[in-house]
Short mmCIF file of C-alpha atoms in Angstrom, two decimals:
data_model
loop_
_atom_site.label_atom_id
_atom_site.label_comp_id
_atom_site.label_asym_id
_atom_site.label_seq_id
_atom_site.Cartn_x
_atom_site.Cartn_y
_atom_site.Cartn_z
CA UNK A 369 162.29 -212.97 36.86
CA UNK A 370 163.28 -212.02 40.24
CA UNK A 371 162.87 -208.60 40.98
CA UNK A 372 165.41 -206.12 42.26
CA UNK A 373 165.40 -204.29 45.64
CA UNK A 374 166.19 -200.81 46.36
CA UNK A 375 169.78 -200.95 47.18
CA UNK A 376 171.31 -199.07 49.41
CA UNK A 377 172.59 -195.76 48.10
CA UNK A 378 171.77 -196.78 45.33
CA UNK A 379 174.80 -199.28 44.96
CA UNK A 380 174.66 -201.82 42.32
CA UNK A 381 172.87 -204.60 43.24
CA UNK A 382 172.53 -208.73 41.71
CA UNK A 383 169.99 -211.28 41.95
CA UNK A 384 170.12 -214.51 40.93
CA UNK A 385 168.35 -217.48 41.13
CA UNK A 386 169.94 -220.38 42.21
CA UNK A 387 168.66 -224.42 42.06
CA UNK A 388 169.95 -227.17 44.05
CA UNK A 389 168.37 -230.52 44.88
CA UNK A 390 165.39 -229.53 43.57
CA UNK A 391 165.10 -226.59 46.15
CA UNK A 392 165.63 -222.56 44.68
CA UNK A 393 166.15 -219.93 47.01
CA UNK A 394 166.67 -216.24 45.44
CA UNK A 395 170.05 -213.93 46.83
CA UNK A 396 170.40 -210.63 46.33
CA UNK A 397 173.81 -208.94 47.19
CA UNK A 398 174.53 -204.87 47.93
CA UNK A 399 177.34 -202.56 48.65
CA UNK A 400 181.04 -203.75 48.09
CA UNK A 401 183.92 -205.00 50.77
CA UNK A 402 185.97 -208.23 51.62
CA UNK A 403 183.87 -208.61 54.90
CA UNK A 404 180.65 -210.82 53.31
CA UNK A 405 177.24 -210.76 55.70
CA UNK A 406 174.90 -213.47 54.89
CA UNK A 407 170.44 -212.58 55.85
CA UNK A 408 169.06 -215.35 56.17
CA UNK A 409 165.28 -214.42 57.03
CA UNK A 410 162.33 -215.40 59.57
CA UNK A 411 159.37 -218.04 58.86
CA UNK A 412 156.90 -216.44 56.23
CA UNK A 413 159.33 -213.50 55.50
CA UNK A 414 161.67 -212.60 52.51
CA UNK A 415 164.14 -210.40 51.65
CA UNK A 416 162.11 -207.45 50.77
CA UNK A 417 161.47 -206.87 54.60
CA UNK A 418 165.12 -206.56 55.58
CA UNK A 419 166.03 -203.53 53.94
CA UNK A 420 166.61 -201.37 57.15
CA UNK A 421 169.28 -203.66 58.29
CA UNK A 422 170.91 -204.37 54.89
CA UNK A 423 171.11 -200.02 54.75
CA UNK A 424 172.55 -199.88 57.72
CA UNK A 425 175.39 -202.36 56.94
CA UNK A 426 175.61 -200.48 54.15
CA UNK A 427 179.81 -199.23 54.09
CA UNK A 428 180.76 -202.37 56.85
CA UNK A 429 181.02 -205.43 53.92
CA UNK A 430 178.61 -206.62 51.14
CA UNK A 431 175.14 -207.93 52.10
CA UNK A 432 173.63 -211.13 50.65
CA UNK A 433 170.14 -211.51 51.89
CA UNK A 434 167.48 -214.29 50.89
CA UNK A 435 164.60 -215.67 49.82
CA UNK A 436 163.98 -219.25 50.68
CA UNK A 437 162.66 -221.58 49.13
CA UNK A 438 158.51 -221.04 49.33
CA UNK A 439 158.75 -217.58 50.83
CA UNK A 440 159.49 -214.23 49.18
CA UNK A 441 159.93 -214.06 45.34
CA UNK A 442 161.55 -217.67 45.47
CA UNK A 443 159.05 -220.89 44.26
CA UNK A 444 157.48 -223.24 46.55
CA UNK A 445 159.90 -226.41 46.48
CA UNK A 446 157.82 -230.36 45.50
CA UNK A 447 158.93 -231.29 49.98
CA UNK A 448 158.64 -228.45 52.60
CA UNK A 449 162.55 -228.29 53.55
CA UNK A 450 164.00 -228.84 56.89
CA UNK A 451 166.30 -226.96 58.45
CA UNK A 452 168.78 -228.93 57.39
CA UNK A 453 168.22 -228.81 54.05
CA UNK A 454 167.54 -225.43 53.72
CA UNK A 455 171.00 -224.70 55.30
CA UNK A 456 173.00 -227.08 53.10
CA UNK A 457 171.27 -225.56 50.03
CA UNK A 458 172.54 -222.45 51.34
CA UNK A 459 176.13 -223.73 51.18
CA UNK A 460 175.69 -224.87 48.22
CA UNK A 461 174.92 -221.30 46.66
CA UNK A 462 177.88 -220.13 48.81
CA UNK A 463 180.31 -222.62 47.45
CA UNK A 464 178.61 -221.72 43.41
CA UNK A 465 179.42 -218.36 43.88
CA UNK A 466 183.00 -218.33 45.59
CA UNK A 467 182.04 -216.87 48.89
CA UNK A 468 182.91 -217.46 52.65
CA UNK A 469 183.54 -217.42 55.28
CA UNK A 470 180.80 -215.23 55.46
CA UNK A 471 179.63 -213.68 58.69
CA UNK A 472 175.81 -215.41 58.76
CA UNK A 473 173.14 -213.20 60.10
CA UNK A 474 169.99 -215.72 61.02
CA UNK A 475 166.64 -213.88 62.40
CA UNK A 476 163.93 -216.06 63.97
CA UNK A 477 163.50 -219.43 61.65
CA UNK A 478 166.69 -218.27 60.25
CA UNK A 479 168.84 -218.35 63.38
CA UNK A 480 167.79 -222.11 62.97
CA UNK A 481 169.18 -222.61 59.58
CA UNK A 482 172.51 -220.02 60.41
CA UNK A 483 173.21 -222.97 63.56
CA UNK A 484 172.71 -225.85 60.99
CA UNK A 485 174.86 -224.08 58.24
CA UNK A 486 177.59 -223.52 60.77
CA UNK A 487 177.36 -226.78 62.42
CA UNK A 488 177.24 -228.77 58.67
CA UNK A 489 179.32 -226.56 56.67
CA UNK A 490 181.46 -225.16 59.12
CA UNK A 491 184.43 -223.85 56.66
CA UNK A 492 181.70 -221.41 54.79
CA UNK A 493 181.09 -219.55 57.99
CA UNK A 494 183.19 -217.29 60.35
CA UNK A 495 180.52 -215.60 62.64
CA UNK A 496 176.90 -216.32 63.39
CA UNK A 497 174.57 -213.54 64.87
CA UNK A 498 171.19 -215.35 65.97
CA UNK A 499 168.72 -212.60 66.37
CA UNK A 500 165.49 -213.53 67.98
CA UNK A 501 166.63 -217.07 67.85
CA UNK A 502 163.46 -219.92 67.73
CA UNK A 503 162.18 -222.34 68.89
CA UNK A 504 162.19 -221.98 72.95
CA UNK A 505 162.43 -225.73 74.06
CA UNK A 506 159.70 -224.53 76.53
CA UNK A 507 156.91 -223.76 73.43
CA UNK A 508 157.74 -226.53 70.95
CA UNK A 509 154.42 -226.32 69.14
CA UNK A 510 152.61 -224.50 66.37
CA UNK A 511 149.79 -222.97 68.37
CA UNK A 512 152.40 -221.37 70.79
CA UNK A 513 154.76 -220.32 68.25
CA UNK A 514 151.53 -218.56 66.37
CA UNK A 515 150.10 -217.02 69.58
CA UNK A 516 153.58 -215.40 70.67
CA UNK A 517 153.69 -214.37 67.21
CA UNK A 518 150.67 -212.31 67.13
CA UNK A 519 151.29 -210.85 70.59
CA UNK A 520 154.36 -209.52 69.37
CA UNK A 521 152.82 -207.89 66.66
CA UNK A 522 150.52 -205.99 68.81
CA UNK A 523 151.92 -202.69 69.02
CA UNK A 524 154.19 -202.64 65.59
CA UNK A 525 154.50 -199.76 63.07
CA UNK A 526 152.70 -200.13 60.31
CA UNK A 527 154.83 -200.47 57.83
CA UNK A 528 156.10 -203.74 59.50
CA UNK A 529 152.35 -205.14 59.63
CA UNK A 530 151.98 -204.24 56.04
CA UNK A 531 155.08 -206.15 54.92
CA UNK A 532 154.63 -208.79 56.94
CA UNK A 533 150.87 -209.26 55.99
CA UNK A 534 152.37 -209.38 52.43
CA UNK A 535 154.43 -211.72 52.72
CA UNK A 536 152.85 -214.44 54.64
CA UNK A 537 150.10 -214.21 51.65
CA UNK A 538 153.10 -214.65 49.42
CA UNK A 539 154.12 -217.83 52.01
CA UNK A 540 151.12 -219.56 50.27
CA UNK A 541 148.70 -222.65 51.29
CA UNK A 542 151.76 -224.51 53.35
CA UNK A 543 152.99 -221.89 55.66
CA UNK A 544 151.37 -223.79 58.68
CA UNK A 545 153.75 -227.10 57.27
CA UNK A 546 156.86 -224.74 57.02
CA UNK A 547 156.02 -223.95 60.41
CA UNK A 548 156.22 -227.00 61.89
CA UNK A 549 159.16 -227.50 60.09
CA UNK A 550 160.81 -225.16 62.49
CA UNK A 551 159.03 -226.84 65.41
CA UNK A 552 159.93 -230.35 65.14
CA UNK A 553 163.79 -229.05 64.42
CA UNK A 554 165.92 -229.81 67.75
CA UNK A 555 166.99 -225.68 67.56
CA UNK A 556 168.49 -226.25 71.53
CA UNK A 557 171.15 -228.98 69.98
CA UNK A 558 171.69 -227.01 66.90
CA UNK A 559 172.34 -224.09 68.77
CA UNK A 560 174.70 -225.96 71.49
CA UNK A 561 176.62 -227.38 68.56
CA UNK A 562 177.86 -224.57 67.66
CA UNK A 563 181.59 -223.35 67.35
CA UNK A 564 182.09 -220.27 65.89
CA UNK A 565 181.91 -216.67 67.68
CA UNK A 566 177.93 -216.25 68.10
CA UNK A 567 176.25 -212.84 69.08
CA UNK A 568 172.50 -213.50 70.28
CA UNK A 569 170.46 -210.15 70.00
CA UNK A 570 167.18 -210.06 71.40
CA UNK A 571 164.52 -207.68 71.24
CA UNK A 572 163.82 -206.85 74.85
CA UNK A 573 159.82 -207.43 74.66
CA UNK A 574 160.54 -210.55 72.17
CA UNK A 575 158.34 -213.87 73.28
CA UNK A 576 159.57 -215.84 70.56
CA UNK A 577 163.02 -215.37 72.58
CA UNK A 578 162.39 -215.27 76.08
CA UNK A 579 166.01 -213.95 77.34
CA UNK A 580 166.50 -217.20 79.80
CA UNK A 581 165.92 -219.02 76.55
CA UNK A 582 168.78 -216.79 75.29
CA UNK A 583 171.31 -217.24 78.32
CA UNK A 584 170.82 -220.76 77.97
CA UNK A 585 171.88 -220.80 74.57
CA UNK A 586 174.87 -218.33 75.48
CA UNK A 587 176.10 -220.62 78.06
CA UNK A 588 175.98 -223.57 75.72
CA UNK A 589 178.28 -221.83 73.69
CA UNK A 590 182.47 -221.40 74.21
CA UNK A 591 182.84 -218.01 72.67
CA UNK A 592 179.15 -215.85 72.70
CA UNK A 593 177.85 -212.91 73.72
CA UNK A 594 174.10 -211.66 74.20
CA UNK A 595 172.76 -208.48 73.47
CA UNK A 596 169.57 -206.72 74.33
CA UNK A 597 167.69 -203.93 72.36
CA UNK A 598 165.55 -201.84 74.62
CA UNK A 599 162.13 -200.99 72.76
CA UNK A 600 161.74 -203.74 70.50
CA UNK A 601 160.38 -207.65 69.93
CA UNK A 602 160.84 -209.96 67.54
CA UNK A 603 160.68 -207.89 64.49
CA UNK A 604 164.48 -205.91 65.51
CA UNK A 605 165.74 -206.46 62.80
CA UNK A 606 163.05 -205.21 60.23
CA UNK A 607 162.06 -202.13 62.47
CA UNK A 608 164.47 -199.50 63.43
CA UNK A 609 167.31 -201.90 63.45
CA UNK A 610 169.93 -199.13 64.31
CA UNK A 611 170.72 -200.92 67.55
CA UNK A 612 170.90 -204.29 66.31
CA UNK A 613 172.91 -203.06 63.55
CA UNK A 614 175.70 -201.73 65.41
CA UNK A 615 176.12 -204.52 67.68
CA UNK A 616 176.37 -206.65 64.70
CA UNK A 617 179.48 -204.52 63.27
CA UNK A 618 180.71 -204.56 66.75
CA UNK A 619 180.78 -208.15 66.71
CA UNK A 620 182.04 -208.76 62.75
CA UNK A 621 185.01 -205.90 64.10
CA UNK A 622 186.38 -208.02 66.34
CA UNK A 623 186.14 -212.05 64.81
#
């Protein structure tokens, strides 16, 4: 049984567990409001290491955040998904349980799987806010994607190596196959493809998001904006994310 999270404030808080295609990913929702954010987290994450961000969007809407399939508290699927499918399985959750357009909040891997959902299933989706956004079309390949990800971690608090640490363990025997699941998906056309309002926050010492990796992406698309957080890398979201928080209800105030 899926385990509940502190919620903010102690609001009440549901999980359920939800099957489609033969894929189950875990969601969690907090707080109350007709504005709907959607977490959708980073390769060998969960939900569990969000809870900073999901706080501070505490009193702005009601927070759904995550666990994919293989990764946090949700079990490992029979086929490593795509990006693809993990976004359409998303959807289909969505769609189950009545909500959207929701304003989808993708870090890392999960900016990947926000551009597919909004590109496939554009009527569930009003925003997308790709923070840290993977893969840079310059370092398509698991060895880069690993090495940038240690570098970044160099430095962190310790309570974001902890969590981390935990739950790549939890990621099991196939992370390095989920991984290259992200690398072989064409993020630069997924991204481009994209019609909706888009914020792109980046972590100003990020690697995984180089900021003329960012631009590009920007430019690609008719109606986004790019934001940088000074004293922070990939991880902006998990640590401290009082800066990436409020440019995310900046954005959601005005789509």
């Amino acid at each position: 049984m899926p385990q509940r999270l502190l919620a903010p404030q102690d609001a009440p808080a549901s999980v359920v567990e939800f099957e489609h295609g033969g894929a189950t990913l875990i969601a969690e929702t907090f707080g109350e409001g007709e504005r709907t954010f959607i977490l959708l987290h980073g390769i060998g994450m969960g939900r569990s290491v969000y809870l900073d961000i999901v706080r501070r969007l505490d009193g702005h809407g009601r927070v759904i955040a995550f666990d994919l399939p293989g990764f946090g508290e949700a079990p490992e699927p029979a086929r490593t998904l795509t990006m693809e499918r993990h976004a359409d399985l998303v959807a289909a959750y969505l769609r189950d349980a009545g909500e959207g357009p929701v304003i989808v909040i993708g870090h890392s891997m999960g900016s990947q799987i926000a551009a597919e959902l909004a590109n496939r299933h554009p009527e569930v989706v009003a925003g997308v806010v790709l923070a840290g956004p993977t893969v840079n079309s310059a370092a398509r390949s698991i060895r880069a994607q690993a090495s940038y990800l240690l570098w970044d971690l160099i430095g962190e608090r310790p309570i974001v190596l902890w969590r981390g640490a935990r739950e790549y363990l939890r990621g099991g025997p196939h992370l390095i196959r989920k991984i290259r699941a992200t690398v072989v998906h064409d993020a630069k056309r997924a991204y481009q493809r994209i019609t909706h309002p888009t914020l792109v926050l980046r972590g100003e010492t990020d690697p995984l998001a180089p900021i003329t990796w960012c631009r590009d992406i920007v430019a690609a698309i008719s109606d986004a904006e790019l934001r940088e957080i000074d004293g922070h890398g990939h991880s902006t979201l998990i640590s401290d994310s009082g800066g990436a928080a409020e440019y995310i209800r900046r954005f959601a105030d005005r789509i």
